[in-house]
PDB file of C-alpha atoms in Angstrom:
ATOM      1  CA  MET A 998     -58.306  66.230 -21.712  1.00 78.00           C
ATOM      2  CA  THR A 999     -55.537  65.436 -19.269  1.00 90.00           C
ATOM      3  CA  THR A1000     -52.179  64.086 -20.301  1.00 93.00           C
ATOM      4  CA  ARG A1001     -50.059  62.256 -17.742  1.00 95.00           C
ATOM      5  CA  VAL A1002     -46.356  61.973 -18.441  1.00 96.00           C
ATOM      6  CA  MET A1003     -44.172  59.689 -16.354  1.00 97.00           C
ATOM      7  CA  LEU A1004     -40.457  60.340 -16.816  1.00 97.00           C
ATOM      8  CA  VAL A1005     -38.297  57.483 -15.538  1.00 97.00           C
ATOM      9  CA  SER A1006     -34.626  58.167 -14.927  1.00 96.00           C
ATOM     10  CA  PRO A1007     -32.457  55.228 -15.963  1.00 95.00           C
ATOM     11  CA  ALA A1008     -30.502  52.911 -13.717  1.00 94.00           C
ATOM     12  CA  ALA A1009     -26.982  54.062 -12.892  1.00 91.00           C
ATOM     13  CA  GLY A1010     -24.166  53.528 -15.334  1.00 87.00           C
ATOM     14  CA  GLU A1011     -20.417  53.740 -14.978  1.00 79.00           C
ATOM     15  CA  ALA A1012     -20.427  57.367 -16.233  1.00 78.00           C
ATOM     16  CA  GLN A1013     -22.307  58.521 -13.115  1.00 78.00           C
ATOM     17  CA  ARG A1014     -19.920  56.779 -10.747  1.00 77.00           C
ATOM     18  CA  GLU A1015     -16.979  58.368 -12.530  1.00 80.00           C
ATOM     19  CA  VAL A1016     -18.710  61.784 -12.806  1.00 83.00           C
ATOM     20  CA  ARG A1017     -18.179  61.559 -16.557  1.00 85.00           C
ATOM     21  CA  PHE A1018     -20.030  63.432 -19.267  1.00 86.00           C
ATOM     22  CA  ASP A1019     -22.017  60.521 -20.595  1.00 78.00           C
ATOM     23  CA  ASP A1020     -20.262  58.559 -23.275  1.00 75.00           C
ATOM     24  CA  ASP A1021     -23.260  56.259 -23.858  1.00 82.00           C
ATOM     25  CA  GLY A1022     -21.754  53.518 -21.746  1.00 84.00           C
ATOM     26  CA  PRO A1023     -23.606  50.540 -20.281  1.00 88.00           C
ATOM     27  CA  LEU A1024     -25.441  50.209 -17.000  1.00 92.00           C
ATOM     28  CA  SER A1025     -23.326  49.309 -13.998  1.00 91.00           C
ATOM     29  CA  GLU A1026     -23.805  45.896 -12.380  1.00 92.00           C
ATOM     30  CA  ALA A1027     -25.443  47.584  -9.383  1.00 92.00           C
ATOM     31  CA  GLY A1028     -27.739  49.507 -11.742  1.00 92.00           C
ATOM     32  CA  LEU A1029     -28.739  46.295 -13.495  1.00 93.00           C
ATOM     33  CA  ARG A1030     -29.585  44.630 -10.179  1.00 93.00           C
ATOM     34  CA  ARG A1031     -31.721  47.603  -9.078  1.00 93.00           C
ATOM     35  CA  VAL A1032     -33.652  47.864 -12.335  1.00 94.00           C
ATOM     36  CA  ARG A1033     -34.386  44.141 -12.358  1.00 94.00           C
ATOM     37  CA  VAL A1034     -35.894  44.426  -8.875  1.00 93.00           C
ATOM     38  CA  ALA A1035     -38.102  47.309 -10.096  1.00 93.00           C
ATOM     39  CA  ALA A1036     -39.406  45.433 -13.163  1.00 92.00           C
ATOM     40  CA  GLY A1037     -43.186  45.446 -13.338  1.00 89.00           C
ATOM     41  CA  ALA A1038     -43.576  48.460 -11.030  1.00 90.00           C
ATOM     42  CA  LEU A1039     -44.906  50.896 -13.636  1.00 93.00           C
ATOM     43  CA  PRO A1040     -48.546  51.199 -14.667  1.00 91.00           C
ATOM     44  CA  PRO A1041     -49.429  50.601 -18.319  1.00 92.00           C
ATOM     45  CA  ALA A1042     -49.065  53.548 -20.689  1.00 95.00           C
ATOM     46  CA  ASP A1043     -50.813  54.527 -23.903  1.00 95.00           C
ATOM     47  CA  ARG A1044     -47.474  55.595 -25.404  1.00 95.00           C
ATOM     48  CA  ALA A1045     -43.952  54.689 -24.282  1.00 97.00           C
ATOM     49  CA  PHE A1046     -40.588  56.093 -25.371  1.00 97.00           C
ATOM     50  CA  ALA A1047     -36.918  55.929 -24.503  1.00 97.00           C
ATOM     51  CA  SER A1048     -33.997  58.273 -25.019  1.00 96.00           C
ATOM     52  CA  PRO A1049     -31.590  56.846 -27.574  1.00 95.00           C
ATOM     53  CA  SER A1050     -28.823  56.193 -25.022  1.00 93.00           C
ATOM     54  CA  VAL A1051     -27.779  52.632 -24.230  1.00 93.00           C
ATOM     55  CA  ARG A1052     -28.542  53.283 -20.577  1.00 93.00           C
ATOM     56  CA  CYS A1053     -32.148  54.368 -21.214  1.00 96.00           C
ATOM     57  CA  ARG A1054     -32.883  51.651 -23.756  1.00 96.00           C
ATOM     58  CA  ARG A1055     -31.436  48.968 -21.473  1.00 96.00           C
ATOM     59  CA  THR A1056     -33.360  50.296 -18.461  1.00 96.00           C
ATOM     60  CA  ALA A1057     -36.599  50.163 -20.476  1.00 97.00           C
ATOM     61  CA  GLU A1058     -35.785  46.631 -21.625  1.00 96.00           C
ATOM     62  CA  GLU A1059     -35.033  45.429 -18.084  1.00 95.00           C
ATOM     63  CA  LEU A1060     -38.267  47.043 -16.853  1.00 96.00           C
ATOM     64  CA  GLY A1061     -40.128  44.966 -19.441  1.00 94.00           C
ATOM     65  CA  LEU A1062     -41.299  47.987 -21.422  1.00 95.00           C
ATOM     66  CA  SER A1063     -41.986  48.082 -25.124  1.00 94.00           C
ATOM     67  CA  VAL A1064     -40.810  51.567 -26.117  1.00 95.00           C
ATOM     68  CA  LEU A1065     -40.339  53.608 -29.242  1.00 94.00           C
ATOM     69  CA  PRO A1066     -36.996  55.361 -29.719  1.00 92.00           C
ATOM     70  CA  ALA A1067     -37.269  59.128 -29.353  1.00 95.00           C
ATOM     71  CA  GLY A1068     -34.266  61.097 -30.555  1.00 95.00           C
ATOM     72  CA  GLU A1069     -35.747  64.364 -29.343  1.00 96.00           C
ATOM     73  CA  LEU A1070     -35.578  62.964 -25.787  1.00 98.00           C
ATOM     74  CA  ALA A1071     -31.794  62.562 -25.942  1.00 96.00           C
ATOM     75  CA  GLY A1072     -29.708  64.007 -23.142  1.00 95.00           C
ATOM     76  CA  CYS A1073     -27.941  67.318 -23.616  1.00 95.00           C
ATOM     77  CA  ALA A1074     -25.353  67.141 -26.400  1.00 95.00           C
ATOM     78  CA  MET A1075     -22.024  67.826 -24.679  1.00 95.00           C
ATOM     79  CA  GLY A1076     -19.839  68.254 -27.748  1.00 95.00           C
ATOM     80  CA  GLY A1077     -16.130  67.994 -27.015  1.00 95.00           C
ATOM     81  CA  TRP A1078     -16.724  67.207 -23.338  1.00 96.00           C
ATOM     82  CA  ARG A1079     -18.506  63.937 -24.047  1.00 93.00           C
ATOM     83  CA  GLY A1080     -16.706  60.988 -22.449  1.00 91.00           C
ATOM     84  CA  ARG A1081     -14.438  63.162 -20.295  1.00 93.00           C
ATOM     85  CA  THR A1082     -14.721  63.411 -16.512  1.00 92.00           C
ATOM     86  CA  LEU A1083     -15.824  66.635 -14.887  1.00 94.00           C
ATOM     87  CA  ALA A1084     -12.453  66.784 -13.106  1.00 94.00           C
ATOM     88  CA  GLU A1085     -10.568  66.512 -16.425  1.00 95.00           C
ATOM     89  CA  VAL A1086     -12.620  69.274 -18.011  1.00 95.00           C
ATOM     90  CA  ALA A1087     -12.432  71.490 -14.910  1.00 95.00           C
ATOM     91  CA  ASP A1088      -8.631  71.167 -14.863  1.00 97.00           C
ATOM     92  CA  ALA A1089      -8.312  71.931 -18.570  1.00 97.00           C
ATOM     93  CA  GLU A1090     -11.113  74.517 -18.935  1.00 96.00           C
ATOM     94  CA  PRO A1091     -12.038  75.990 -15.523  1.00 96.00           C
ATOM     95  CA  VAL A1092     -13.589  79.169 -16.956  1.00 97.00           C
ATOM     96  CA  ALA A1093     -15.715  77.160 -19.382  1.00 96.00           C
ATOM     97  CA  VAL A1094     -16.979  74.837 -16.623  1.00 96.00           C
ATOM     98  CA  SER A1095     -17.869  77.853 -14.494  1.00 96.00           C
ATOM     99  CA  ALA A1096     -19.765  79.371 -17.428  1.00 96.00           C
ATOM    100  CA  TRP A1097     -21.556  76.075 -18.102  1.00 96.00           C
ATOM    101  CA  LEU A1098     -22.743  75.925 -14.477  1.00 94.00           C
ATOM    102  CA  SER A1099     -23.900  79.557 -14.373  1.00 95.00           C
ATOM    103  CA  ASP A1100     -25.021  80.519 -17.894  1.00 97.00           C
ATOM    104  CA  PRO A1101     -27.865  78.507 -19.458  1.00 96.00           C
ATOM    105  CA  ASP A1102     -26.860  79.845 -22.888  1.00 97.00           C
ATOM    106  CA  PHE A1103     -23.286  78.496 -22.691  1.00 97.00           C
ATOM    107  CA  SER A1104     -22.416  76.072 -25.477  1.00 96.00           C
ATOM    108  CA  GLY A1105     -18.632  76.525 -25.549  1.00 93.00           C
ATOM    109  CA  HIS A1106     -18.139  72.764 -25.408  1.00 95.00           C
ATOM    110  CA  GLY A1107     -19.446  72.584 -28.965  1.00 95.00           C
ATOM    111  CA  GLY A1108     -22.753  70.992 -28.038  1.00 95.00           C
ATOM    112  CA  GLU A1109     -26.142  72.143 -26.860  1.00 96.00           C
ATOM    113  CA  SER A1110     -26.806  74.839 -24.260  1.00 97.00           C
ATOM    114  CA  LEU A1111     -29.089  74.102 -21.304  1.00 97.00           C
ATOM    115  CA  ARG A1112     -31.588  76.616 -22.681  1.00 97.00           C
ATOM    116  CA  GLN A1113     -31.633  74.728 -25.994  1.00 97.00           C
ATOM    117  CA  LEU A1114     -32.202  71.467 -24.118  1.00 98.00           C
ATOM    118  CA  CYS A1115     -35.055  73.016 -22.105  1.00 97.00           C
ATOM    119  CA  ASP A1116     -36.627  74.440 -25.277  1.00 97.00           C
ATOM    120  CA  ARG A1117     -36.379  71.070 -27.044  1.00 97.00           C
ATOM    121  CA  ILE A1118     -38.051  69.252 -24.140  1.00 97.00           C
ATOM    122  CA  ALA A1119     -40.713  71.971 -23.796  1.00 95.00           C
ATOM    123  CA  GLY A1120     -41.574  71.416 -27.466  1.00 95.00           C
ATOM    124  CA  TRP A1121     -41.859  67.665 -26.893  1.00 95.00           C
ATOM    125  CA  LEU A1122     -44.156  68.212 -23.903  1.00 94.00           C
ATOM    126  CA  THR A1123     -46.363  70.567 -25.920  1.00 92.00           C
ATOM    127  CA  ARG A1124     -46.681  68.039 -28.755  1.00 93.00           C
ATOM    128  CA  THR A1125     -47.255  65.186 -26.287  1.00 92.00           C
ATOM    129  CA  ALA A1126     -50.083  67.074 -24.541  1.00 90.00           C
ATOM    130  CA  VAL A1127     -52.128  67.207 -27.746  1.00 89.00           C
ATOM    131  CA  ASP A1128     -53.444  63.710 -26.984  1.00 88.00           C
ATOM    132  CA  ALA A1129     -54.860  62.701 -23.615  1.00 87.00           C
ATOM    133  CA  GLY A1130     -53.664  59.581 -21.869  1.00 93.00           C
ATOM    134  CA  ARG A1131     -50.653  58.211 -20.054  1.00 96.00           C
ATOM    135  CA  VAL A1132     -47.190  58.620 -21.570  1.00 97.00           C
ATOM    136  CA  LEU A1133     -44.116  56.934 -20.184  1.00 97.00           C
ATOM    137  CA  ALA A1134     -40.540  57.812 -21.169  1.00 98.00           C
ATOM    138  CA  VAL A1135     -37.217  56.494 -19.882  1.00 98.00           C
ATOM    139  CA  VAL A1136     -34.963  59.530 -20.195  1.00 97.00           C
ATOM    140  CA  GLU A1137     -31.653  60.885 -18.963  1.00 95.00           C
ATOM    141  CA  PRO A1138     -31.694  62.935 -15.730  1.00 95.00           C
ATOM    142  CA  ASP A1139     -30.972  66.171 -17.597  1.00 96.00           C
ATOM    143  CA  VAL A1140     -34.130  65.615 -19.663  1.00 97.00           C
ATOM    144  CA  VAL A1141     -36.121  65.197 -16.439  1.00 97.00           C
ATOM    145  CA  ARG A1142     -34.626  68.458 -15.122  1.00 97.00           C
ATOM    146  CA  ALA A1143     -35.495  70.256 -18.362  1.00 97.00           C
ATOM    147  CA  ALA A1144     -39.086  68.963 -18.193  1.00 97.00           C
ATOM    148  CA  ALA A1145     -39.393  70.160 -14.586  1.00 96.00           C
ATOM    149  CA  VAL A1146     -38.083  73.601 -15.556  1.00 96.00           C
ATOM    150  CA  CYS A1147     -40.695  73.736 -18.312  1.00 94.00           C
ATOM    151  CA  ALA A1148     -43.541  72.454 -16.135  1.00 94.00           C
ATOM    152  CA  LEU A1149     -42.822  75.002 -13.436  1.00 94.00           C
ATOM    153  CA  GLY A1150     -42.343  77.842 -15.907  1.00 93.00           C
ATOM    154  CA  VAL A1151     -39.065  78.836 -14.275  1.00 95.00           C
ATOM    155  CA  SER A1152     -35.847  80.066 -15.826  1.00 94.00           C
ATOM    156  CA  PRO A1153     -33.273  77.461 -16.953  1.00 94.00           C
ATOM    157  CA  GLU A1154     -31.031  78.827 -14.173  1.00 93.00           C
ATOM    158  CA  ALA A1155     -33.070  76.544 -11.867  1.00 94.00           C
ATOM    159  CA  PHE A1156     -31.846  73.470 -13.801  1.00 95.00           C
ATOM    160  CA  TRP A1157     -28.878  72.795 -11.487  1.00 93.00           C
ATOM    161  CA  ARG A1158     -31.056  73.004  -8.372  1.00 93.00           C
ATOM    162  CA  LEU A1159     -32.935  69.825  -9.265  1.00 94.00           C
ATOM    163  CA  ASP A1160     -31.558  66.413  -8.319  1.00 92.00           C
ATOM    164  CA  VAL A1161     -32.736  63.356 -10.233  1.00 94.00           C
ATOM    165  CA  PRO A1162     -31.567  60.066  -8.691  1.00 93.00           C
ATOM    166  CA  PRO A1163     -31.436  56.873 -10.765  1.00 93.00           C
ATOM    167  CA  LEU A1164     -34.656  54.882 -11.128  1.00 95.00           C
ATOM    168  CA  THR A1165     -37.013  57.594  -9.976  1.00 95.00           C
ATOM    169  CA  VAL A1166     -40.270  58.661 -11.564  1.00 96.00           C
ATOM    170  CA  THR A1167     -41.156  62.298 -12.143  1.00 96.00           C
ATOM    171  CA  GLU A1168     -44.814  62.753 -13.030  1.00 96.00           C
ATOM    172  CA  LEU A1169     -46.348  65.592 -14.976  1.00 95.00           C
ATOM    173  CA  SER A1170     -50.060  65.965 -15.486  1.00 93.00           C
ATOM    174  CA  GLY A1171     -51.583  68.736 -17.450  1.00 87.00           C
ATOM    175  CA  ARG A1172     -54.007  70.237 -19.853  1.00 79.00           C
ATOM    176  CA  GLY A1173     -54.343  73.541 -21.590  1.00 71.00           C
ATOM    177  CA  GLY A1174     -50.606  74.243 -21.451  1.00 76.00           C
ATOM    178  CA  ARG A1175     -50.401  73.992 -17.652  1.00 87.00           C
ATOM    179  CA  TRP A1176     -48.500  71.212 -15.898  1.00 92.00           C
ATOM    180  CA  ASN A1177     -48.538  69.901 -12.357  1.00 91.00           C
ATOM    181  CA  LEU A1178     -45.357  68.222 -11.197  1.00 92.00           C
ATOM    182  CA  GLY A1179     -44.629  65.292  -8.889  1.00 90.00           C
ATOM    183  CA  LEU A1180     -40.896  64.850  -8.337  1.00 81.00           C
ATOM    184  CA  GLY A1181     -38.640  61.873  -7.819  1.00 75.00           C
ATOM    185  CA  ARG A1182     -40.719  58.972  -6.525  1.00 84.00           C
ATOM    186  CA  GLU A1183     -38.431  55.962  -6.238  1.00 86.00           C
ATOM    187  CA  LEU A1184     -39.445  53.370  -8.802  1.00 80.00           C
ATOM    188  CA  GLY A1185     -41.343  50.538  -7.205  1.00 64.00           C
ATOM    189  CA  ARG A1186     -42.448  52.577  -4.191  1.00 54.00           C
ATOM    190  CA  GLY A1187     -45.800  54.295  -3.762  1.00 45.00           C
TER     191      GLY A1187
END
């Protein structure tokens, strides 16, 4: 039994342009235009989900997908940093930002550590692999990174070495607890 998981990163929102810890803001106008062009580019799936963020739900909607909400696929909880720009936080808490970028167990912002995020997503992948078929999920880029870390069986320290551009598809296929990984195909391109 093979399970195929397609993780779609959402279209860009204002938070990405501003390098802001996501505050659940809307898609940017440019992001909306790009996702509308990509509509219809995904193959059908047996099960489809979306992170609870506005950006992921709106991307799924614009792609014409009928998805179930999946709270466990939410992006990393950033606690007190949510809604602030990286520059603001770095100015106010430079030691904490350095720790966040180097220690996967750091949760000094009052939210979730990267290791906790990776563990949460690993659990979702394990439960998803119980049933064969194609699964599609529109998820935040940090969820895609966490899934890649899990699929490769590498330490969460590798998290920051993975780039996930907007509207790309990361594909995982696996069985028996082993995953193969295809990274970052631009949506709508073969």
